[in-house]
XYZ file of C-alpha atoms in Angstrom:
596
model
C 11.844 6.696 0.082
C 12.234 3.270 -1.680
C 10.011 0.193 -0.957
C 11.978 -2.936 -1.560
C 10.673 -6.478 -0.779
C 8.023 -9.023 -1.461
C 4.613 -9.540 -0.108
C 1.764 -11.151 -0.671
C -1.798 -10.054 -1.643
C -3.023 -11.699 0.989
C -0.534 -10.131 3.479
C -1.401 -6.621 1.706
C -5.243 -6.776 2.122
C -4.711 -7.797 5.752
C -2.788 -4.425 6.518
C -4.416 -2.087 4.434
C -6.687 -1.300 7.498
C -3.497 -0.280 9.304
C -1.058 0.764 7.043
C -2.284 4.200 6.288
C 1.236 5.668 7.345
C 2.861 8.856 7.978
C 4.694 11.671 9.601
C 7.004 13.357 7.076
C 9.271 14.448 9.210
C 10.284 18.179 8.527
C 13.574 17.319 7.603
C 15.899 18.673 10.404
C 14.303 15.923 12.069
C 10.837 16.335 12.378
C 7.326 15.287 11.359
C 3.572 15.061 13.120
C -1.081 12.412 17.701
C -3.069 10.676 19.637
C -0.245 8.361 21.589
C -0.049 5.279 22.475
C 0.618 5.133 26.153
C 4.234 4.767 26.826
C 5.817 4.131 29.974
C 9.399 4.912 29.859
C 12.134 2.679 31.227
C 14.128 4.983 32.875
C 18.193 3.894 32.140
C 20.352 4.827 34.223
C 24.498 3.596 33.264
C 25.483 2.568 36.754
C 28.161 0.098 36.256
C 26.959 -3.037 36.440
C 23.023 -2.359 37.129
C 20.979 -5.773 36.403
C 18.030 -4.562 34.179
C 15.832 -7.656 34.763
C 12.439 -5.814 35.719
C 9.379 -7.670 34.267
C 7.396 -5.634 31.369
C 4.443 -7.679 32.333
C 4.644 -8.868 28.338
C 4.982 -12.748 29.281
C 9.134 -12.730 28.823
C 11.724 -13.296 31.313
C 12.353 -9.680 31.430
C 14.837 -7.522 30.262
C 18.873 -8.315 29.752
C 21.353 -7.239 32.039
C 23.042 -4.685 30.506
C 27.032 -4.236 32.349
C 28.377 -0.758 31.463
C 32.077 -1.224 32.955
C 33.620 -1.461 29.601
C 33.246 1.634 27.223
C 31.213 -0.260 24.028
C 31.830 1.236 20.385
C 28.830 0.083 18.229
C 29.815 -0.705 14.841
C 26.393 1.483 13.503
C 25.756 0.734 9.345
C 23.478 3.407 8.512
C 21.919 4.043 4.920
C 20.267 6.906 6.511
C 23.068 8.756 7.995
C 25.315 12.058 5.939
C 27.851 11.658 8.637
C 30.373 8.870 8.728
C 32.508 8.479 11.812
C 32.071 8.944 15.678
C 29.337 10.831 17.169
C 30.286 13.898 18.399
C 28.868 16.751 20.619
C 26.229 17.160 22.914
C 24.354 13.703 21.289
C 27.523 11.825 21.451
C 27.912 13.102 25.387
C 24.467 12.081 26.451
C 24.609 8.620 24.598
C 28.336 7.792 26.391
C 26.939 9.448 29.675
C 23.777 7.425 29.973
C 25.179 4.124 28.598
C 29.197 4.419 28.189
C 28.892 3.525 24.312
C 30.243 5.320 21.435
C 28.080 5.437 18.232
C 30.597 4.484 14.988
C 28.615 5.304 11.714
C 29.410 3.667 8.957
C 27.563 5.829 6.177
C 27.260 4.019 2.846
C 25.999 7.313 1.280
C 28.556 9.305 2.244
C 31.500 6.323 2.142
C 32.014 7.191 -2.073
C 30.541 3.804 -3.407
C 27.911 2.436 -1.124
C 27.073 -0.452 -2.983
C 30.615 -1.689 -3.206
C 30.742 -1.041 0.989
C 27.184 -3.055 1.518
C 28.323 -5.710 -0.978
C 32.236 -5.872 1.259
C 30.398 -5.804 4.668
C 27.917 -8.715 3.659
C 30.555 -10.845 2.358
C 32.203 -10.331 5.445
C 29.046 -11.446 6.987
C 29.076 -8.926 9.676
C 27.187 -5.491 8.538
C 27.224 -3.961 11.707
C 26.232 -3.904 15.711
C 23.361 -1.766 14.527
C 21.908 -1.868 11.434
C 19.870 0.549 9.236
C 18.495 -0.493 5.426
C 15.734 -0.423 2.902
C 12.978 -2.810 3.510
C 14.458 -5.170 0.428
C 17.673 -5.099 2.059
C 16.834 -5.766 5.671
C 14.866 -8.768 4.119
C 17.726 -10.155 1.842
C 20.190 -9.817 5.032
C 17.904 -11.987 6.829
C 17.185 -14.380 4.600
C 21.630 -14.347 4.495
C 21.421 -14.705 8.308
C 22.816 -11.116 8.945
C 20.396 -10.143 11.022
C 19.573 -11.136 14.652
C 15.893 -12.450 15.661
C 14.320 -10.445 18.253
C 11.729 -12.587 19.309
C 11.629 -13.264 23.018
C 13.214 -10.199 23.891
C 11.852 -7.398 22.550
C 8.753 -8.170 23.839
C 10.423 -6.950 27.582
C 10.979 -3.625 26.389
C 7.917 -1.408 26.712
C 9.001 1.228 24.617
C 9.433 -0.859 21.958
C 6.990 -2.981 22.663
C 4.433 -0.022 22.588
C 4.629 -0.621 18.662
C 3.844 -4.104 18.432
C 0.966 -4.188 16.237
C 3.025 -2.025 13.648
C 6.758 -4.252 14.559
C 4.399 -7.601 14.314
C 2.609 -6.737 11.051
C 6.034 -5.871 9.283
C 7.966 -8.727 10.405
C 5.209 -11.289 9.095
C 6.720 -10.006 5.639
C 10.113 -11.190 6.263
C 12.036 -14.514 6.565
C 9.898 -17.730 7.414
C 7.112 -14.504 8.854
C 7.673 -15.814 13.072
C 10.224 -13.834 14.024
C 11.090 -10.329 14.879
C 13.902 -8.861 13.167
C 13.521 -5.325 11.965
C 11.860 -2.299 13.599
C 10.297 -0.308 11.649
C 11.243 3.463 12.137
C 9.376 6.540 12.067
C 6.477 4.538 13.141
C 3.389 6.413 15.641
C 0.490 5.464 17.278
C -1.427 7.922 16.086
C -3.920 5.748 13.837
C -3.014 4.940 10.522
C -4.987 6.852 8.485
C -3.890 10.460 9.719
C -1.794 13.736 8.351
C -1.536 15.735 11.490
C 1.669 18.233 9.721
C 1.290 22.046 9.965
C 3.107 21.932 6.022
C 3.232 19.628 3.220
C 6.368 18.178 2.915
C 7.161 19.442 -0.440
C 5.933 22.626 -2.354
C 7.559 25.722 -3.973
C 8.190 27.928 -0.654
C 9.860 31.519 -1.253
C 10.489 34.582 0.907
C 7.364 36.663 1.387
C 9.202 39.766 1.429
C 10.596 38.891 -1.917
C 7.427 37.371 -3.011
C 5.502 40.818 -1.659
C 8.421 42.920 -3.238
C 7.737 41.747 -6.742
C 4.117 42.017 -6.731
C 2.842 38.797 -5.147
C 1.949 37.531 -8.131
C -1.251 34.556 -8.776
C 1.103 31.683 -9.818
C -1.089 30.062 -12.216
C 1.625 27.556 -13.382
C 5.563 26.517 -13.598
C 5.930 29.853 -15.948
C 4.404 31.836 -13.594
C 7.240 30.336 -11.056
C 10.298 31.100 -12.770
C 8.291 34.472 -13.766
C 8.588 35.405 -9.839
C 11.587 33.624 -9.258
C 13.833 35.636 -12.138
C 12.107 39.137 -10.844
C 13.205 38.354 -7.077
C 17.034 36.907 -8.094
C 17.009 40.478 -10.569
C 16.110 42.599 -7.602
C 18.542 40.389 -5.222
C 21.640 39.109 -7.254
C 23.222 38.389 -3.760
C 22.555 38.338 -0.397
C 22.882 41.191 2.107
C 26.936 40.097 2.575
C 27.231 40.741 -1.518
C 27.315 36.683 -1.860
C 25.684 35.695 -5.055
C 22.281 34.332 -4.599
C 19.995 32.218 -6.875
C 16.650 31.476 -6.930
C 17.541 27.721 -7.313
C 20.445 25.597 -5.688
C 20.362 21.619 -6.631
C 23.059 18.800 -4.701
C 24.128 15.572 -6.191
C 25.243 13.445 -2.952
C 21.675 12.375 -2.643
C 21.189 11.059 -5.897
C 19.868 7.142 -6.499
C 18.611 5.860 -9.634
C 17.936 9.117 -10.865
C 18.215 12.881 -9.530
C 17.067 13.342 -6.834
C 16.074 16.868 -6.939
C 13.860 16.253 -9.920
C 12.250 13.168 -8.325
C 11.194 15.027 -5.414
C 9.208 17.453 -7.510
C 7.737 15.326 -8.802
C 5.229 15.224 -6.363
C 3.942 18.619 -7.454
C 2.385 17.056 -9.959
C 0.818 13.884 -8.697
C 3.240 11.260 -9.075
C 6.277 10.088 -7.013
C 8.956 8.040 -8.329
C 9.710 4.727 -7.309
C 12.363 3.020 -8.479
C 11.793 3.349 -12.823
C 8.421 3.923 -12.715
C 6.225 6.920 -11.694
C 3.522 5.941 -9.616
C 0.438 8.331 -9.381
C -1.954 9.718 -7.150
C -4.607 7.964 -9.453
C -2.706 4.513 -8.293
C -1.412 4.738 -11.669
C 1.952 3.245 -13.109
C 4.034 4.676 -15.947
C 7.883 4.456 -17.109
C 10.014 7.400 -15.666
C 10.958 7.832 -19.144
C 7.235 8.820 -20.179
C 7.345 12.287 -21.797
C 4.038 13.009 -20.825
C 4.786 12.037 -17.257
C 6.374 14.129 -13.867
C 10.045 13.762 -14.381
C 10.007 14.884 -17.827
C 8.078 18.238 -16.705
C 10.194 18.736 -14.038
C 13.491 18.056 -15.579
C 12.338 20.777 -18.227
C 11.429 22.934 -15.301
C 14.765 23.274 -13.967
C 16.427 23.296 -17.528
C 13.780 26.389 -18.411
C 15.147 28.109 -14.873
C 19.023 27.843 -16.050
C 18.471 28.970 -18.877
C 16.815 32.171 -17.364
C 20.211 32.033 -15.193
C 18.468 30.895 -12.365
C 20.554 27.715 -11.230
C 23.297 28.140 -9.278
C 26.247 27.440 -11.280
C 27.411 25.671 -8.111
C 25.091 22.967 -8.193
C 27.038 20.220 -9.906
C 30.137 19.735 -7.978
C 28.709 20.438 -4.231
C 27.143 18.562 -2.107
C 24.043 19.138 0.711
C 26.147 20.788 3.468
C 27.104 23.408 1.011
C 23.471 24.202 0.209
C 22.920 24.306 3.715
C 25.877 27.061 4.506
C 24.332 29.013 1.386
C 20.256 28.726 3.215
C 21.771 30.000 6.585
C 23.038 33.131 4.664
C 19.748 33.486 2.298
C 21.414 32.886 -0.860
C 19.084 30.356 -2.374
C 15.113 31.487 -2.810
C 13.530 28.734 -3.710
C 12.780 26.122 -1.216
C 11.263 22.904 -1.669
C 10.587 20.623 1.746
C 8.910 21.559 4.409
C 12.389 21.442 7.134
C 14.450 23.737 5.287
C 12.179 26.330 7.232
C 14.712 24.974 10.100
C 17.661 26.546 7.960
C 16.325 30.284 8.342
C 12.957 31.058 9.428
C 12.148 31.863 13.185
C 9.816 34.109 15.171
C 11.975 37.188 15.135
C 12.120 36.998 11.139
C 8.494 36.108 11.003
C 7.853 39.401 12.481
C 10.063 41.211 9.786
C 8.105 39.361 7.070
C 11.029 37.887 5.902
C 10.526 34.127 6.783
C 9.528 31.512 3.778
C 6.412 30.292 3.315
C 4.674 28.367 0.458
C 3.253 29.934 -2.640
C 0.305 28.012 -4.089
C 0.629 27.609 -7.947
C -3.048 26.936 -9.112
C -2.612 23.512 -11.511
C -0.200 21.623 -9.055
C -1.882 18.212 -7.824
C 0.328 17.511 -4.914
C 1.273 13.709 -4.394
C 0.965 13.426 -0.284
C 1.644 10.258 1.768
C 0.071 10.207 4.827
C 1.895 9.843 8.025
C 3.853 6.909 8.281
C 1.901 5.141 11.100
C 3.842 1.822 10.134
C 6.709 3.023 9.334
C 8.737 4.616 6.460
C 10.641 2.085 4.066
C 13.115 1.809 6.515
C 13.842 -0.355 9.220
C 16.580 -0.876 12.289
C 18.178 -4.156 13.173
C 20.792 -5.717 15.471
C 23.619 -7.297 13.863
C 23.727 -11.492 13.993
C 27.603 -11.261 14.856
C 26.529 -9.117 18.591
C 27.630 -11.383 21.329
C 25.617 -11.470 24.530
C 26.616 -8.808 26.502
C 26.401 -6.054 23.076
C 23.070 -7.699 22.454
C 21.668 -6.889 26.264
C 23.612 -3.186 25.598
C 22.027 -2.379 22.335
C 18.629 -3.381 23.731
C 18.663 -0.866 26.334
C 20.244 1.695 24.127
C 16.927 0.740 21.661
C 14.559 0.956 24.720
C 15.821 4.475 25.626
C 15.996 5.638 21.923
C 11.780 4.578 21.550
C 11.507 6.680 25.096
C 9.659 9.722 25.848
C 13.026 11.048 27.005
C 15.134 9.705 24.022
C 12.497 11.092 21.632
C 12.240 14.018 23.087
C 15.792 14.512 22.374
C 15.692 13.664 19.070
C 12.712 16.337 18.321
C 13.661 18.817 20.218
C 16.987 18.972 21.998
C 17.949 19.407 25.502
C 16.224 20.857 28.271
C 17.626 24.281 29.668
C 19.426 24.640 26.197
C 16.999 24.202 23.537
C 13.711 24.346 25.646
C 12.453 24.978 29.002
C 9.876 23.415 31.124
C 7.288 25.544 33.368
C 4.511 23.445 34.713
C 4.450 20.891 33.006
C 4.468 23.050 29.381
C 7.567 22.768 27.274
C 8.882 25.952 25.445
C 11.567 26.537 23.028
C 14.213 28.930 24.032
C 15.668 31.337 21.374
C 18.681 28.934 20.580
C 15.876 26.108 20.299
C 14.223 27.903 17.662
C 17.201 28.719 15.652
C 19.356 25.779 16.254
C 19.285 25.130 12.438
C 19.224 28.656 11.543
C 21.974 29.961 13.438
C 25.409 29.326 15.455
C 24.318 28.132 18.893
C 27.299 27.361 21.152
C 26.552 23.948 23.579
C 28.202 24.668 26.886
C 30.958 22.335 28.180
C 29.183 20.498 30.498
C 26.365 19.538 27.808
C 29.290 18.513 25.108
C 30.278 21.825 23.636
C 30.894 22.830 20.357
C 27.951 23.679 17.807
C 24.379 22.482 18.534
C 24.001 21.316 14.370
C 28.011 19.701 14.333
C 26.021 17.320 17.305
C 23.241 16.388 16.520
C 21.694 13.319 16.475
C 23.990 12.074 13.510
C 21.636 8.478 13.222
C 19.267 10.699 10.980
C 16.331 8.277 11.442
C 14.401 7.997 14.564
C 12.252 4.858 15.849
C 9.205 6.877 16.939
C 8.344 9.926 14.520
C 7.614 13.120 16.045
C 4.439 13.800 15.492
C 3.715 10.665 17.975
C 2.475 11.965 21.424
C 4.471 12.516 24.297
C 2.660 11.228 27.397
C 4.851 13.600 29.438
C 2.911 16.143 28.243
C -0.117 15.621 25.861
C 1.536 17.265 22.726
C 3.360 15.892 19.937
C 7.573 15.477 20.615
C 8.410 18.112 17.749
C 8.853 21.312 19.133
C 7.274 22.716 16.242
C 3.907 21.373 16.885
C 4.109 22.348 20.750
C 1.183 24.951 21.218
C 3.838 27.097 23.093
C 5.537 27.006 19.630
C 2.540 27.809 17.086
C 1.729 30.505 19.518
C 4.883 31.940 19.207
C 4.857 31.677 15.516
C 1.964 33.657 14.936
C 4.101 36.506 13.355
C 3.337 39.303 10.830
C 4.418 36.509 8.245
C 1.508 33.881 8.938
C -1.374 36.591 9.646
C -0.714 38.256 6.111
C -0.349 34.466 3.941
C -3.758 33.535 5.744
C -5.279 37.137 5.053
C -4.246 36.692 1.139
C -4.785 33.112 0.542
C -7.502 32.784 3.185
C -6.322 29.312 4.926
C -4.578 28.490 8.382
C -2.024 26.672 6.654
C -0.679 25.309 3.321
C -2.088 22.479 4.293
C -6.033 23.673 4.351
C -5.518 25.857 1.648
C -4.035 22.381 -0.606
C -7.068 20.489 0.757
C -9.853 23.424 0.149
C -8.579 24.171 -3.339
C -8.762 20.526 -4.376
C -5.007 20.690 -5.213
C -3.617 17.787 -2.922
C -4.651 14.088 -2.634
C -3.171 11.945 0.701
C -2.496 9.043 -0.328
C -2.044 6.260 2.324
C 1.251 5.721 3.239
C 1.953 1.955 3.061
C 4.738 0.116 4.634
C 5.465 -3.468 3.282
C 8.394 -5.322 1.857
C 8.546 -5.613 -2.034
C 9.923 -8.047 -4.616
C 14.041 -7.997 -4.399
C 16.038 -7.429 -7.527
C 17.232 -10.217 -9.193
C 20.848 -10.018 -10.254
C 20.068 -9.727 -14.023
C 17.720 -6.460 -12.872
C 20.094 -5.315 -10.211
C 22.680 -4.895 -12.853
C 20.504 -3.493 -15.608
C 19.072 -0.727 -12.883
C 22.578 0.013 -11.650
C 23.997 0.352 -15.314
C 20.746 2.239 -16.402
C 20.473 4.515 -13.054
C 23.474 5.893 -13.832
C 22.413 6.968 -17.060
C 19.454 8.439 -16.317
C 21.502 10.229 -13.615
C 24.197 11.461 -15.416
C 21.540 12.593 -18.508
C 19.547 14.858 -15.964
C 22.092 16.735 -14.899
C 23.478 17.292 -18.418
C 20.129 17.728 -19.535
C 19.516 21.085 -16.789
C 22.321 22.663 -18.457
C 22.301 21.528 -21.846
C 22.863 24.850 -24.276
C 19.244 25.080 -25.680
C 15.761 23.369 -25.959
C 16.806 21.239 -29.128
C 19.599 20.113 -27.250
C 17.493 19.314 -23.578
C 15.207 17.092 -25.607
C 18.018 15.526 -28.253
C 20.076 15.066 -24.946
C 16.414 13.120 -23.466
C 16.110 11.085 -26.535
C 19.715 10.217 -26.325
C 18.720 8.918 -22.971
C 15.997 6.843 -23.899
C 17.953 5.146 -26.737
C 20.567 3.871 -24.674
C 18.237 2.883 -22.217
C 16.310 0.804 -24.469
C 19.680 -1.041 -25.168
C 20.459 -1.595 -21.685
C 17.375 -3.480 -20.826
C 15.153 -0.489 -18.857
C 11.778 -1.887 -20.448
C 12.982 -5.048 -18.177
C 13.224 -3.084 -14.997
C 9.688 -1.084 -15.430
C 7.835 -4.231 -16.142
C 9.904 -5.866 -12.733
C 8.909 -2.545 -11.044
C 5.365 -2.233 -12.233
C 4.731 -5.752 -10.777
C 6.994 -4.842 -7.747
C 4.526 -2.138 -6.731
C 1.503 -3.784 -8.100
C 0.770 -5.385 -3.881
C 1.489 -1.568 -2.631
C -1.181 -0.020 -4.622
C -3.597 -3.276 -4.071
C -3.335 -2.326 -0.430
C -3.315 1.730 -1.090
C -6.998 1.155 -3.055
C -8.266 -1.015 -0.646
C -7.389 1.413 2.158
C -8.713 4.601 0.379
């Protein structure tokens, strides 16, 4: 996640006693409280119901929201890998409950976001609803693309419930008085906590397959691809006669760099940001330092093809793909914590077949905490909404912070996903394989395939390891005690009998190879246009080198290829985006060491 806009020191040091974030969500959707205690506003989509009860929070209450006529929101989403209606059983309950249809325009998925952000602010209309990196959110209002909240969000509770975290965010932005951005993935939690059952990224393998070739001490990235090319040799394809490798990479997700190598990163205590790696030690160095994370972990995957580990796939698809090939067990090396969604499950925990993480001994895992204020991204209403989609889009906003709404997004729908006996919610089979597996929605619910429709926004307002006040337990499903009970299989007893922890999570901690570090949500310096153009013209060199580089023929030709890289960086002006970045970040970890 990228942190884009400007603060001040003085703004920094005044939230670093709050802005210890987190929840990680688990990638199908979910992440790990204490809550905050929410009272729901119940929405109901009766034509023409005036919604003009008083919060108690000083306003004139809330809008009058008229659902005669059926409302398609205009959505921009730089979160979303779906572009276009929302479908299915999500799209059902959202027209059901407030006659609106939810179009998302999907800049990551559109071919050329930039060119489609640059268009749609030109046009000076980005969208009804609006979804964007801190820096952007920031530059849109300062271009008076974004509506001000103030006066009105104040009359819807679950909204509202997050002040403290919406308040301290939005005195980053604009003239710092008004109230245009929400942050998402926000909790109430506290802001120092890291209440997950996994770490959100770490090598993760099959213990069958880690058992069946000896379940080997990992003592470093050798020892890995050791495993790794012993468990593809003894499974060359899955049990259809599909070939399988031990690694599958995606390009659709890439930024400024590769994505897939940024994210493991983390392994070994730094994270990227932008084009500079910043460390658990609060440390700042070029991504182009050879001694640094992306280096290692660009060789890593270069050392695994050419042990005929990649699969030769991995340039030309794209994330759904990889997803098809995790549902049928053709990839065996995982690397965040939700792609547990794509296959494991009680049953297979039982068989010992479900993937789990493997500790290799000299990893230092970089760890945000959860994201109490938020996550580097934020939700806005559109300056172009007239009255009545304003008063529509609050409600909708009101319902989606909800116990109800976020229960929903965490867990699916009651009777299909789970079931609710006394009070205690349970998942049902289809719950706990709804990422894993086919499950068939019914008619009446919206039909079609539980994963085709899903919640297609891909961010959420309130993360899910906030607490539910319906029930005392976190909204994800995986953090239900109904759910960890069930989860006790075969698979978990014998990973805490060998490696002597609960979790990955204790075992990190106890063996001194993870450091939290707090998880801080503030706007950052924009891009000029000079740097915007040098980072766009240098990203895609650095992009387009990585992936050349994990298949280049040979080790003299992986580092030529790298020092190729460098060179032409050097003449496109990269040394002036790290210094721009190393200043950029400079507040963040000001307010990181004063929080630690």
């Amino acid at each position: 996640m990228r942190f884009k806009k400007f603060a001040s020191l003085a703004v920094a040091s005044a939230m670093t006693m709050s802005l210890l974030a987190g929840c990680g969500d688990t990638g199908t959707g979910s992440t790990e409280g204490s809550g905050g205690g929410a009272t729901e506003a119940k929405t109901e989509a009766s034509s023409g119901e005036d919604k003009t009860e008083d919060s108690g929070n000083g306003g004139g209450g809330q809008l009058a929201a008229n659902h005669d006529e059926e409302y398609t929101v205009e959505f921009y989403n730089v979160a979303a890998n779906f572009q276009g209606v929302q479908p299915g059983w999500y799209g059902k309950i959202v027209k059901d409950k407030f006659n609106m249809n939810l179009n998302i325009i999907a800049p990551q998925v559109s071919g050329d976001g930039a060119a489609l952000y640059q268009t749609r602010c030109a046009a000076g209309n980005l969208g009804d609803l609006i979804i964007l990196d801190n820096a952007d959110a920031s530059e849109c209002v300062d271009s008076g693309l974004i509506k001000d909240l103030k006066g009105t969000i104040e009359n819807y509770p679950n909204l509202w419930k997050f002040q403290s975290q919406i308040e301290a965010f939005n005195k980053q932005i604009g003239d710092g008085n008004g109230i245009y951005a929400i942050p998402l993935e926000m909790n109430n939690n506290g802001p120092t906590d890291y209440k997950q059952l996994h770490v959100y990224t770490y090598p993760r393998m099959g213990w069958d397959m880690y058992n069946e070739v000896g379940a080997p001490e990992l003592k470093n990235l050798d020892d890995l691809l050791k495993c790794l090319q012993d468990i593809q040799k003894a499974h060359p394809t899955n049990d259809k006669g599909d070939s399988a490798y031990a690694i599958s990479l995606w390009k659709d997700w890439d930024s400024d760099y590769m994505e897939c190598v940024a994210q493991l990163t983390k392994w070994y205590g730094q994270e990227v940001n932008g084009s500079v790696l910043i460390g658990t030690d609060n440390s700042i160095a070029p991504l182009t330092d050879k001694e640094g994370a992306y280096y290692k972990m660009l060789k890593f995957l270069f050392q695994a093809n050419q042990m005929g580990l990649v699969d030769p796939d991995s340039a030309t698809q794209d994330w759904n793909a990889v997803v098809s090939k995790m549902q049928d067990k053709r990839i065996y090396l995982y690397w965040y914590s939700w792609q547990y969604g794509f296959w494991n499950s009680p049953a297979r925990g039982e068989e010992g077949v479900n993937y789990v993480e493997i500790p290799v001994a000299d990893t230092n895992l970089y760890q945000p905490s959860d994201t109490y204020y938020g996550d580097g991204r934020v939700l806005c209403v559109g300056s172009q909404v007239t009255d009545e989609q304003f008063a529509r889009l609050m409600e909708f906003l009101d319902w989606y912070a909800s116990p109800e709404g976020v229960q929903i997004q965490h867990a699916g729908t009651e009777g299909l996903t789970y079931t609710v006996e006394n009070g205690k919610y349970t998942p049902t089979e289809d719950g706990l394989n709804r990422f894993s597996a086919e499950v068939t929605v019914p008619d009446d619910m919206g039909g079609g395939n539980w994963n085709d429709g899903n919640n297609m926004i891909n961010q959420w307002i309130v993360a899910s390891c906030d607490i539910n006040p319906d029930t005392g337990e976190p909204y994800s499903d995986q953090m239900w005690s109904t759910t960890r009970k069930m989860n006790e299989t075969k698979t978990t007893k014998e990973w805490t009998e060998k490696f002597g922890a609960a979790d990955d999570v204790e075992y990190l901690l106890n063996n001194n190879m993870m450091t939290v570090v707090p998880s801080i949500n503030m706007s950052l310096a924009i891009d000029t246009t000079d740097i915007s153009l040098e980072r766009k013209q240098c990203g895609d060199v650095i992009k387009e080198a990585s992936w050349r580089m994990v298949f280049a023929s040979d080790e003299a030709d992986f580092d030529a290829q790298w020092d190729e890289m460098v060179s032409q960086l050097d003449g496109l002006g990269y040394a002036d985006v790290v210094a721009f970045d190393t200043d950029k970040y400079q507040p963040m970890l000001d307010a990181r060491k004063a929080a630690q």
